[in-house]
mmCIF file of C-alpha atoms in Angstrom:
data_model
loop_
_atom_site.group_PDB
_atom_site.id
_atom_site.type_symbol
_atom_site.label_atom_id
_atom_site.label_comp_id
_atom_site.label_asym_id
_atom_site.label_seq_id
_atom_site.Cartn_x
_atom_site.Cartn_y
_atom_site.Cartn_z
ATOM 1 C CA MET A 1042 79.115 89.968 78.593
ATOM 2 C CA PRO A 1043 81.451 88.007 76.292
ATOM 3 C CA SER A 1044 85.178 88.424 76.863
ATOM 4 C CA ALA A 1045 85.569 90.301 73.584
ATOM 5 C CA GLU A 1046 83.097 92.898 74.826
ATOM 6 C CA ARG A 1047 84.605 93.511 78.243
ATOM 7 C CA ALA A 1048 84.987 97.141 79.195
ATOM 8 C CA SER A 1049 88.550 98.457 79.161
ATOM 9 C CA LEU A 1050 89.754 100.292 82.254
ATOM 10 C CA THR A 1051 92.993 102.146 82.929
ATOM 11 C CA TYR A 1052 94.530 102.050 86.380
ATOM 12 C CA ALA A 1053 96.766 105.083 86.809
ATOM 13 C CA PHE A 1054 99.290 104.319 89.525
ATOM 14 C CA ASP A 1055 102.856 104.837 90.622
ATOM 15 C CA ALA A 1056 104.780 101.932 92.109
ATOM 16 C CA TYR A 1057 106.166 104.262 94.797
ATOM 17 C CA CYS A 1058 102.722 105.698 95.619
ATOM 18 C CA ALA A 1059 101.687 104.568 99.111
ATOM 19 C CA TRP A 1060 98.051 105.441 98.476
ATOM 20 C CA CYS A 1061 98.146 103.157 95.424
ATOM 21 C CA TYR A 1062 99.454 100.418 97.685
ATOM 22 C CA GLY A 1063 96.543 101.050 100.033
ATOM 23 C CA PHE A 1064 94.067 100.984 97.151
ATOM 24 C CA GLY A 1065 95.446 97.702 95.837
ATOM 25 C CA PRO A 1066 93.214 95.265 97.777
ATOM 26 C CA THR A 1067 90.078 97.217 96.820
ATOM 27 C CA LEU A 1068 91.047 97.212 93.168
ATOM 28 C CA ARG A 1069 91.893 93.510 93.286
ATOM 29 C CA ALA A 1070 88.498 92.657 94.787
ATOM 30 C CA PHE A 1071 86.711 94.851 92.231
ATOM 31 C CA ALA A 1072 88.646 93.240 89.370
ATOM 32 C CA GLU A 1073 87.819 89.732 90.593
ATOM 33 C CA ASP A 1074 84.144 90.535 91.156
ATOM 34 C CA ASN A 1075 83.851 91.985 87.655
ATOM 35 C CA ALA A 1076 86.312 89.786 85.769
ATOM 36 C CA HIS A 1077 83.593 88.743 83.315
ATOM 37 C CA ARG A 1078 83.060 92.319 82.117
ATOM 38 C CA VAL A 1079 86.255 94.336 82.617
ATOM 39 C CA ARG A 1080 89.917 94.181 81.723
ATOM 40 C CA ILE A 1081 92.323 96.498 83.463
ATOM 41 C CA GLY A 1082 95.508 97.965 82.053
ATOM 42 C CA VAL A 1083 98.035 99.475 84.453
ATOM 43 C CA VAL A 1084 99.827 102.692 83.474
ATOM 44 C CA SER A 1085 102.651 104.305 85.428
ATOM 45 C CA ALA A 1086 102.637 107.867 86.668
ATOM 46 C CA GLY A 1087 105.782 109.908 87.193
ATOM 47 C CA LEU A 1088 105.515 111.016 90.816
ATOM 48 C CA TYR A 1089 109.264 110.940 91.398
ATOM 49 C CA THR A 1090 111.060 111.947 88.218
ATOM 50 C CA GLY A 1091 113.593 114.588 87.272
ATOM 51 C CA ALA A 1092 114.354 116.838 90.219
ATOM 52 C CA ARG A 1093 111.908 114.860 92.369
ATOM 53 C CA ALA A 1094 113.838 111.587 92.028
ATOM 54 C CA LEU A 1095 115.474 111.905 95.449
ATOM 55 C CA PRO A 1096 116.367 109.676 98.403
ATOM 56 C CA VAL A 1097 113.374 108.755 100.516
ATOM 57 C CA ALA A 1098 114.795 110.900 103.345
ATOM 58 C CA ALA A 1099 113.853 113.957 101.263
ATOM 59 C CA TYR A 1100 110.180 113.073 101.821
ATOM 60 C CA PRO A 1101 109.659 113.008 105.602
ATOM 61 C CA HIS A 1102 105.873 113.130 105.205
ATOM 62 C CA LEU A 1103 105.918 109.513 104.030
ATOM 63 C CA SER A 1104 106.262 108.194 107.586
ATOM 64 C CA ALA A 1105 103.122 109.993 108.783
ATOM 65 C CA GLU A 1106 101.281 109.111 105.598
ATOM 66 C CA ARG A 1107 102.065 105.440 106.186
ATOM 67 C CA GLY A 1108 100.033 105.456 109.395
ATOM 68 C CA ASP A 1109 97.064 107.194 107.785
ATOM 69 C CA ILE A 1110 96.999 104.712 104.910
ATOM 70 C CA ALA A 1111 97.266 101.694 107.190
ATOM 71 C CA ARG A 1112 94.361 102.953 109.329
ATOM 72 C CA LEU A 1113 92.125 103.854 106.393
ATOM 73 C CA THR A 1114 92.760 100.841 104.172
ATOM 74 C CA GLY A 1115 94.012 98.108 106.467
ATOM 75 C CA VAL A 1116 97.141 97.362 104.413
ATOM 76 C CA ALA A 1117 100.285 96.334 106.268
ATOM 77 C CA PHE A 1118 103.663 97.899 105.617
ATOM 78 C CA GLY A 1119 106.578 95.536 106.071
ATOM 79 C CA THR A 1120 109.615 95.766 108.320
ATOM 80 C CA GLY A 1121 111.788 95.953 105.212
ATOM 81 C CA TYR A 1122 109.988 99.115 104.172
ATOM 82 C CA ASP A 1123 110.349 100.568 107.660
ATOM 83 C CA ARG A 1124 114.088 99.905 107.566
ATOM 84 C CA ALA A 1125 114.443 101.454 104.118
ATOM 85 C CA VAL A 1126 112.595 104.594 105.171
ATOM 86 C CA SER A 1127 114.643 104.799 108.373
ATOM 87 C CA ARG A 1128 117.919 104.536 106.431
ATOM 88 C CA GLY A 1129 116.600 107.096 103.996
ATOM 89 C CA THR A 1130 119.032 106.352 101.171
ATOM 90 C CA THR A 1131 116.814 104.592 98.612
ATOM 91 C CA VAL A 1132 116.187 106.896 95.671
ATOM 92 C CA LEU A 1133 112.540 107.065 94.632
ATOM 93 C CA ASP A 1134 112.848 106.962 90.849
ATOM 94 C CA SER A 1135 109.488 106.531 89.147
ATOM 95 C CA ALA A 1136 111.083 106.364 85.697
ATOM 96 C CA ALA A 1137 112.980 103.224 86.688
ATOM 97 C CA ALA A 1138 109.855 101.756 88.261
ATOM 98 C CA ALA A 1139 107.821 102.525 85.136
ATOM 99 C CA ALA A 1140 110.464 100.808 83.008
ATOM 100 C CA GLY A 1141 110.178 97.821 85.327
ATOM 101 C CA LEU A 1142 106.414 97.705 84.923
ATOM 102 C CA ALA A 1143 106.815 97.972 81.148
ATOM 103 C CA ALA A 1144 109.261 95.044 81.184
ATOM 104 C CA LEU A 1145 106.802 92.911 83.138
ATOM 105 C CA ARG A 1146 103.773 94.096 81.194
ATOM 106 C CA ASP A 1147 105.363 92.986 77.919
ATOM 107 C CA GLN A 1148 105.518 89.346 79.014
ATOM 108 C CA PRO A 1149 102.822 87.154 77.452
ATOM 109 C CA GLY A 1150 99.956 86.000 79.599
ATOM 110 C CA LEU A 1151 100.720 88.276 82.535
ATOM 111 C CA SER A 1152 98.057 90.005 84.593
ATOM 112 C CA GLU A 1153 99.095 93.658 84.827
ATOM 113 C CA LEU A 1154 97.544 93.884 88.281
ATOM 114 C CA ASP A 1155 99.730 90.974 89.389
ATOM 115 C CA ALA A 1156 102.788 92.855 88.142
ATOM 116 C CA ALA A 1157 101.785 96.103 89.870
ATOM 117 C CA GLU A 1158 101.072 94.320 93.145
ATOM 118 C CA ALA A 1159 104.364 92.427 93.052
ATOM 119 C CA MET A 1160 106.289 95.652 92.510
ATOM 120 C CA GLN A 1161 104.522 97.381 95.373
ATOM 121 C CA ARG A 1162 105.195 94.431 97.697
ATOM 122 C CA ALA A 1163 108.865 94.661 96.784
ATOM 123 C CA TRP A 1164 108.961 98.250 98.063
ATOM 124 C CA PHE A 1165 106.221 98.604 100.673
ATOM 125 C CA VAL A 1166 106.796 95.203 102.290
ATOM 126 C CA ASP A 1167 110.407 94.254 101.562
ATOM 127 C CA GLY A 1168 111.877 97.762 101.193
ATOM 128 C CA ARG A 1169 113.705 96.909 97.970
ATOM 129 C CA SER A 1170 114.566 99.563 95.410
ATOM 130 C CA LEU A 1171 112.595 99.413 92.186
ATOM 131 C CA SER A 1172 115.740 100.547 90.367
ATOM 132 C CA ASP A 1173 117.403 97.218 91.164
ATOM 133 C CA THR A 1174 117.502 94.711 88.310
ATOM 134 C CA GLU A 1175 117.506 91.828 90.778
ATOM 135 C CA VAL A 1176 114.107 92.930 92.095
ATOM 136 C CA TYR A 1177 112.623 92.227 88.670
ATOM 137 C CA ARG A 1178 114.409 88.898 88.488
ATOM 138 C CA GLY A 1179 112.721 87.975 91.755
ATOM 139 C CA ILE A 1180 109.316 89.218 90.597
ATOM 140 C CA ALA A 1181 109.688 87.256 87.366
ATOM 141 C CA GLY A 1182 110.319 84.097 89.379
ATOM 142 C CA GLU A 1183 107.348 84.844 91.610
ATOM 143 C CA LEU A 1184 105.041 85.297 88.625
ATOM 144 C CA GLY A 1185 106.386 82.391 86.593
ATOM 145 C CA LEU A 1186 108.010 84.575 83.924
ATOM 146 C CA ASP A 1187 111.273 84.312 82.007
ATOM 147 C CA ALA A 1188 113.600 86.168 84.378
ATOM 148 C CA ASP A 1189 116.277 86.793 81.735
ATOM 149 C CA ALA A 1190 113.706 88.283 79.358
ATOM 150 C CA VAL A 1191 112.305 90.545 82.075
ATOM 151 C CA THR A 1192 115.666 91.833 83.276
ATOM 152 C CA ALA A 1193 116.897 92.368 79.720
ATOM 153 C CA ALA A 1194 113.756 94.381 78.930
ATOM 154 C CA PHE A 1195 114.175 96.422 82.112
ATOM 155 C CA SER A 1196 117.783 97.269 81.280
ATOM 156 C CA ALA A 1197 117.178 98.087 77.610
ATOM 157 C CA PRO A 1198 116.752 101.742 76.553
ATOM 158 C CA ALA A 1199 113.302 100.882 75.217
ATOM 159 C CA GLY A 1200 112.125 100.458 78.795
ATOM 160 C CA ARG A 1201 112.664 104.151 79.546
ATOM 161 C CA VAL A 1202 110.978 105.065 76.271
ATOM 162 C CA LYS A 1203 107.905 103.091 77.328
ATOM 163 C CA ALA A 1204 108.028 104.703 80.760
ATOM 164 C CA ARG A 1205 107.895 108.173 79.228
ATOM 165 C CA ALA A 1206 105.038 107.030 76.993
ATOM 166 C CA ASP A 1207 103.086 106.008 80.092
ATOM 167 C CA PHE A 1208 103.642 109.440 81.639
ATOM 168 C CA ARG A 1209 102.440 111.148 78.456
ATOM 169 C CA ALA A 1210 99.378 108.907 78.264
ATOM 170 C CA LEU A 1211 98.247 109.945 81.733
ATOM 171 C CA ARG A 1212 98.848 113.615 80.970
ATOM 172 C CA ARG A 1213 96.646 113.249 77.889
ATOM 173 C CA LEU A 1214 93.979 111.672 80.070
ATOM 174 C CA ARG A 1215 94.338 114.619 82.479
ATOM 175 C CA VAL A 1216 94.968 112.375 85.466
ATOM 176 C CA LEU A 1217 96.247 114.593 88.268
ATOM 177 C CA SER A 1218 96.248 112.281 91.286
ATOM 178 C CA TYR A 1219 96.941 108.630 92.020
ATOM 179 C CA PRO A 1220 95.523 106.089 92.315
ATOM 180 C CA THR A 1221 92.827 106.748 89.709
ATOM 181 C CA LEU A 1222 90.680 104.202 87.886
ATOM 182 C CA LEU A 1223 89.177 105.244 84.568
ATOM 183 C CA LEU A 1224 86.826 103.740 82.034
ATOM 184 C CA ASP A 1225 88.416 104.060 78.606
ATOM 185 C CA THR A 1226 86.030 105.659 76.120
ATOM 186 C CA ALA A 1227 86.229 107.100 72.642
ATOM 187 C CA HIS A 1228 86.190 110.539 74.288
ATOM 188 C CA GLY A 1229 88.994 109.869 76.783
ATOM 189 C CA GLY A 1230 89.154 108.538 80.310
ATOM 190 C CA ASP A 1231 86.003 108.642 82.447
ATOM 191 C CA GLN A 1232 87.115 108.630 86.088
ATOM 192 C CA MET A 1233 85.364 105.982 88.173
ATOM 193 C CA GLY A 1234 87.185 106.172 91.482
ATOM 194 C CA GLY A 1235 90.376 106.435 93.457
ATOM 195 C CA ALA A 1236 91.998 105.991 96.843
ATOM 196 C CA GLY A 1237 88.868 106.388 98.961
ATOM 197 C CA SER A 1238 86.611 104.210 96.809
ATOM 198 C CA THR A 1239 85.068 100.974 98.011
ATOM 199 C CA VAL A 1240 84.459 97.874 95.926
ATOM 200 C CA ALA A 1241 80.726 98.589 96.023
ATOM 201 C CA ALA A 1242 81.243 102.189 94.881
ATOM 202 C CA LEU A 1243 83.455 101.114 91.982
ATOM 203 C CA THR A 1244 80.981 98.443 90.910
ATOM 204 C CA SER A 1245 78.116 100.942 91.108
ATOM 205 C CA ALA A 1246 80.094 103.431 89.008
ATOM 206 C CA LEU A 1247 80.773 100.732 86.430
ATOM 207 C CA ASP A 1248 77.093 99.740 86.356
ATOM 208 C CA GLN A 1249 76.097 103.351 85.750
ATOM 209 C CA ARG A 1250 78.548 103.854 82.933
ATOM 210 C CA LEU A 1251 77.775 100.599 81.176
ATOM 211 C CA THR A 1252 74.064 101.300 81.436
ATOM 212 C CA THR A 1253 74.539 104.644 79.699
ATOM 213 C CA THR A 1254 76.514 102.810 76.971
ATOM 214 C CA VAL A 1255 79.525 105.117 76.950
ATOM 215 C CA PRO A 1256 81.313 104.438 73.620
ATOM 216 C CA GLN A 1257 84.358 102.278 74.228
ATOM 217 C CA LEU A 1258 87.744 102.853 72.659
ATOM 218 C CA PRO A 1259 89.033 99.595 71.136
ATOM 219 C CA PHE A 1260 91.490 98.033 73.582
ATOM 220 C CA HIS A 1261 94.308 97.843 71.061
ATOM 221 C CA ASP A 1262 93.946 101.563 70.305
ATOM 222 C CA LEU A 1263 94.181 102.765 73.900
ATOM 223 C CA PRO A 1264 96.828 105.430 74.538
ATOM 224 C CA SER A 1265 97.699 103.785 77.830
ATOM 225 C CA ARG A 1266 99.530 100.657 76.786
ATOM 226 C CA GLY A 1267 102.994 102.126 77.155
ATOM 227 C CA GLU A 1268 103.680 102.503 73.464
ATOM 228 C CA PRO A 1269 105.581 105.546 72.201
ATOM 229 C CA SER A 1270 103.456 108.154 70.495
#
């Protein structure tokens, strides 16, 4: 289908979500296989906000979960991540991570999946805090972006405003777990898959929904672009 008619999908994820990291290669393959008919926007969840924004040591289940995810998805966790979890001092702050995604997402010509993947590599491979401005400077360099523009956007108050807008957007879409991939329709988000999905299952779900001609919400009107409401 022509580019202008591509279906709009929302990827609900949290940069500190290990299951999202595990789902990443599947989503990437699905996106590449269906690039001619889908465009994917990435929206941040708020897994670790408020009273839950705590040092990683407060979440001992993450070590066991790491093994399950690696076995089920085949993703590799880096030695930097292992060291960070062992030290236990890095604060998991999803609001800061969401502001970082918003800063990257605002840069012209950027693939939002590229931004999400780069952020997750920074944490799950290198063990670097997503509250650190220098992480976004490095990601900007990696993705060929203006590093000063990215870091300024991350540090500006508007970044936290956009983060909260992302959280509200997912609440409106009634997304309760992550990762979740939804088809954006005029009636809300139609869930297509999540952590356990395969590329074939996602493609089949997309085929079904496009065949039934679910009314699409215009891409510029989606509630999931990180804009305040």
